[in-house]
């Protein structure tokens, strides 16, 4: 029944994985060039404002969201496993 779906699915997974690996290295190069450009024109007063605004988000804990996603994943995994 699923014999006709397996080859395109495997090819799709392989091509997607290769694409993501190439994209990872390309974005790494872009990030490094952006960091180099920013380090040339560094203004400490602007950085202090950004760091203060970032500290607010670091204090927020998403533990309930993580726990909820874990429970949903476990439930879906058990449900799919039951049907298979």
Coordinates of N, CA, C and O in Angstrom, one line a residue:
X1 N 0.8 -1.2 0.0 CA 0.0 0.0 0.0 C 0.9 1.3 0.0 O 0.6 2.2 -0.7
X2 N 1.9 1.3 0.8 CA 2.8 2.4 0.9 C 4.0 2.3 0.1 O 4.9 3.1 0.3
X3 N 4.1 1.3 -0.7 CA 5.3 1.1 -1.5 C 5.6 2.2 -2.5 O 6.8 2.5 -2.8
X4 N 4.6 2.8 -3.0 CA 4.8 3.9 -3.9 C 5.2 5.2 -3.2 O 5.7 6.1 -3.9
X5 N 5.0 5.3 -1.9 CA 5.3 6.5 -1.2 C 6.7 6.5 -0.6 O 7.2 7.6 -0.3
X6 N 7.3 5.4 -0.4 CA 8.6 5.3 0.3 C 9.7 6.0 -0.5 O 10.4 6.8 0.0
X7 N 9.9 5.7 -1.8 CA 11.0 6.3 -2.6 C 10.9 7.9 -2.6 O 11.9 8.5 -2.3
X8 N 9.8 8.5 -2.9 CA 9.8 10.0 -2.9 C 10.0 10.5 -1.5 O 10.6 11.6 -1.3
X9 N 9.5 9.8 -0.5 CA 9.6 10.3 0.9 C 11.1 10.2 1.3 O 11.6 11.2 1.9
X10 N 11.8 9.1 1.0 CA 13.2 9.0 1.3 C 14.0 10.1 0.6 O 14.9 10.7 1.2
X11 N 13.8 10.2 -0.7 CA 14.5 11.3 -1.5 C 14.2 12.7 -0.9 O 15.1 13.5 -0.8
X12 N 13.0 12.9 -0.6 CA 12.7 14.2 0.0 C 13.4 14.5 1.3 O 13.9 15.6 1.6
X13 N 13.5 13.5 2.2 CA 14.2 13.6 3.5 C 15.7 13.8 3.2 O 16.3 14.7 3.8
X14 N 16.3 13.1 2.3 CA 17.7 13.3 2.0 C 18.0 14.6 1.4 O 18.9 15.3 1.9
X15 N 17.2 15.1 0.4 CA 17.4 16.4 -0.1 C 17.2 17.5 0.9 O 17.9 18.5 0.9
X16 N 16.2 17.4 1.7 CA 15.9 18.4 2.8 C 17.1 18.5 3.7 O 17.5 19.6 4.1
X17 N 17.6 17.3 4.1 CA 18.8 17.3 5.1 C 20.0 17.9 4.5 O 20.7 18.8 5.1
X18 N 20.3 17.6 3.2 CA 21.4 18.2 2.5 C 21.2 19.8 2.4 O 22.2 20.5 2.6
X19 N 20.0 20.2 2.0 CA 19.7 21.6 1.9 C 19.9 22.3 3.2 O 20.5 23.4 3.3
X20 N 19.4 21.7 4.3 CA 19.6 22.4 5.7 C 21.0 22.5 6.1 O 21.5 23.4 6.7
X21 N 21.9 21.5 5.8 CA 23.3 21.5 6.1 C 24.0 22.6 5.3 O 24.8 23.4 5.9
X22 N 23.7 22.7 4.0 CA 24.3 23.8 3.2 C 23.8 25.1 3.7 O 24.6 26.1 3.8
X23 N 22.5 25.3 4.0 CA 22.0 26.5 4.5 C 22.6 26.9 5.9 O 22.9 28.1 6.1
X24 N 22.9 25.9 6.7 CA 23.5 26.2 8.0 C 24.9 26.8 7.8 O 25.2 27.8 8.5
X25 N 25.7 26.3 6.9 CA 27.0 26.9 6.7 C 27.0 28.2 6.0 O 27.8 29.1 6.3
X26 N 26.0 28.4 5.1 CA 25.9 29.7 4.5 C 25.4 30.8 5.5 O 26.0 31.9 5.5
X27 N 24.5 30.4 6.3 CA 24.1 31.4 7.3 C 25.2 31.7 8.3 O 25.2 32.8 8.9
X28 N 26.0 30.7 8.6 CA 27.1 31.0 9.6 C 28.0 32.0 9.0 O 28.5 32.9 9.7
X29 N 28.3 31.9 7.7 CA 29.2 32.9 7.1 C 28.5 34.3 7.1 O 29.2 35.3 7.3
X30 N 27.2 34.3 6.9 CA 26.5 35.6 6.9 C 26.6 36.2 8.3 O 26.8 37.4 8.5
X31 N 26.4 35.4 9.3 CA 26.4 35.9 10.7 C 27.8 36.4 11.0 O 27.9 37.5 11.7
X32 N 28.8 35.7 10.6 CA 30.2 36.2 10.9 C 30.4 37.5 10.3 O 31.0 38.5 10.9
X33 N 30.0 37.7 9.0 CA 30.2 39.0 8.3 C 29.4 40.1 9.0 O 29.9 41.2 9.1
X34 N 28.2 39.8 9.4 CA 27.4 40.9 10.1 C 28.1 41.3 11.4 O 28.2 42.4 11.8
X35 N 28.6 40.3 12.2 CA 29.3 40.6 13.4 C 30.5 41.4 13.2 O 30.8 42.4 13.9
X36 N 31.3 41.1 12.1 CA 32.4 41.9 11.8 C 32.1 43.4 11.5 O 32.7 44.3 11.9
X37 N 31.0 43.5 10.7 CA 30.6 44.9 10.3 C 30.1 45.7 11.6 O 30.3 46.9 11.7
X38 N 29.4 45.0 12.5 CA 28.9 45.7 13.7 C 30.1 46.0 14.6 O 30.0 47.0 15.3
X39 N 31.1 45.2 14.7 CA 32.2 45.5 15.6 C 33.0 46.7 15.2 O 33.6 47.4 16.0
X40 N 32.9 47.1 13.9 CA 33.6 48.2 13.4 C 33.0 49.5 13.9 O 33.6 50.5 14.3
X41 N 31.7 49.6 14.0 CA 30.9 50.8 14.4 C 30.2 50.5 15.7 O 29.0 50.8 15.9
X42 N 30.9 50.1 16.7 CA 30.3 49.7 18.0 C 30.2 51.0 18.9 O 31.1 51.7 19.1
X43 N 28.9 51.2 19.3 CA 28.7 52.3 20.2 C 28.2 51.7 21.6 O 27.1 51.1 21.6
X44 N 28.9 51.9 22.6 CA 28.5 51.3 23.9 C 27.2 51.7 24.5 O 26.5 50.9 25.1
X45 N 26.7 52.9 24.2 CA 25.5 53.4 24.8 C 24.3 52.7 24.1 O 23.3 52.3 24.8
X46 N 24.4 52.4 22.8 CA 23.3 51.6 22.2 C 23.2 50.2 22.7 O 22.2 49.6 22.9
X47 N 24.4 49.6 22.9 CA 24.5 48.2 23.3 C 23.9 48.1 24.8 O 23.2 47.1 25.1
X48 N 24.1 49.1 25.6 CA 23.6 49.0 27.0 C 22.0 49.0 27.0 O 21.4 48.3 27.7
X49 N 21.4 49.8 26.1 CA 19.9 49.8 26.0 C 19.4 48.5 25.5 O 18.4 48.0 26.0
X50 N 20.1 47.9 24.6 CA 19.6 46.6 24.0 C 19.8 45.5 25.1 O 19.0 44.6 25.2
X51 N 20.9 45.5 25.8 CA 21.1 44.5 26.9 C 20.1 44.6 28.0 O 19.6 43.6 28.5
X52 N 19.7 45.8 28.3 CA 18.7 46.0 29.4 C 17.3 45.4 28.9 O 16.6 44.8 29.7
X53 N 17.0 45.6 27.6 CA 15.7 45.1 27.1 C 15.8 43.6 27.0 O 14.8 42.9 27.1
X54 N 17.0 43.0 26.7 CA 17.1 41.6 26.6 C 17.0 40.9 28.0 O 16.6 39.7 28.1
X55 N 17.4 41.5 29.0 CA 17.4 40.9 30.4 C 16.0 40.7 30.8 O 15.7 39.8 31.6
X56 N 15.0 41.5 30.3 CA 13.6 41.2 30.7 C 13.1 39.9 30.1 O 12.5 39.1 30.8
X57 N 13.5 39.6 28.9 CA 13.1 38.3 28.3 C 13.8 37.1 28.9 O 13.3 36.0 28.9
X58 N 15.0 37.3 29.4 CA 15.8 36.2 30.0 C 15.1 35.8 31.4 O 15.3 34.7 31.8
X59 N 14.4 36.7 32.0 CA 13.8 36.4 33.3 C 12.5 35.5 33.1 O 12.1 34.9 34.0
X60 N 11.9 35.6 32.0 CA 10.7 34.8 31.7 C 11.0 33.4 31.5 O 11.9 33.0 30.7
X61 N 10.3 32.5 32.2 CA 10.5 31.1 32.1 C 9.4 30.5 31.3 O 8.2 30.8 31.6
X62 N 9.7 29.6 30.4 CA 8.6 29.0 29.6 C 8.5 27.6 30.0 O 8.2 26.7 29.2
X63 N 8.6 27.3 31.3 CA 8.6 25.9 31.7 C 7.2 25.3 31.5 O 7.0 24.1 31.2
X64 N 6.1 26.1 31.8 CA 4.8 25.5 31.6 C 4.5 25.2 30.1 O 3.9 24.2 29.7
X65 N 5.0 26.1 29.2 CA 4.9 25.8 27.8 C 5.7 24.6 27.3 O 5.2 23.7 26.6
X66 N 6.9 24.4 27.9 CA 7.7 23.3 27.6 C 7.0 22.0 28.1 O 7.0 21.0 27.4
X67 N 6.5 22.0 29.3 CA 5.8 20.9 29.8 C 4.5 20.5 29.0 O 4.3 19.4 28.8
X68 N 3.8 21.5 28.6 CA 2.6 21.3 27.8 C 2.9 20.7 26.5 O 2.3 19.8 26.0
X69 N 4.0 21.2 25.8 CA 4.4 20.6 24.5 C 4.9 19.2 24.7 O 4.6 18.3 23.9
X70 N 5.6 18.9 25.8 CA 6.0 17.5 26.1 C 4.8 16.6 26.3 O 4.8 15.5 25.7
X71 N 3.8 17.0 27.0 CA 2.6 16.2 27.2 C 1.9 16.0 25.9 O 1.4 14.9 25.7
X72 N 1.8 17.0 25.1 CA 1.1 16.9 23.8 C 1.9 15.9 22.9 O 1.3 15.0 22.3
X73 N 3.2 16.0 22.9 CA 4.0 15.1 22.1 C 3.9 13.7 22.6 O 3.8 12.7 21.8
X74 N 3.9 13.5 23.9 CA 3.7 12.1 24.4 C 2.4 11.6 24.1 O 2.3 10.4 23.7
X75 N 1.4 12.4 24.3 CA 0.0 11.9 24.0 C -0.2 11.5 22.5 O -0.7 10.5 22.2
X76 N 0.3 12.4 21.6 CA 0.2 12.1 20.2 C 1.1 10.8 19.8 O 0.6 10.0 19.0
X77 N 2.2 10.7 20.4 CA 3.1 9.5 20.2 C 2.4 8.2 20.6 O 2.4 7.2 19.9
X78 N 1.8 8.3 21.8 CA 1.1 7.1 22.3 C -0.2 6.8 21.4 O -0.5 5.6 21.1
X79 N -0.9 7.8 21.0 CA -2.1 7.6 20.2 C -1.7 7.0 18.8 O -2.3 6.0 18.3
X80 N -0.7 7.6 18.2 CA -0.2 7.0 16.9 C 0.3 5.6 17.1 O 0.0 4.7 16.2
X81 N 1.1 5.4 18.1 CA 1.6 4.0 18.4 C 0.5 3.0 18.6 O 0.5 1.9 18.2
X82 N -0.6 3.5 19.3 CA -1.7 2.6 19.5 C -2.4 2.2 18.2 O -2.8 1.0 18.0
X83 N -2.6 3.2 17.3 CA -3.2 2.9 16.0 C -2.4 2.0 15.1 O -2.9 1.3 14.3
X84 N -1.1 2.2 15.2 CA -0.2 1.4 14.3 C -0.1 0.0 14.8 O -0.2 -1.0 14.1

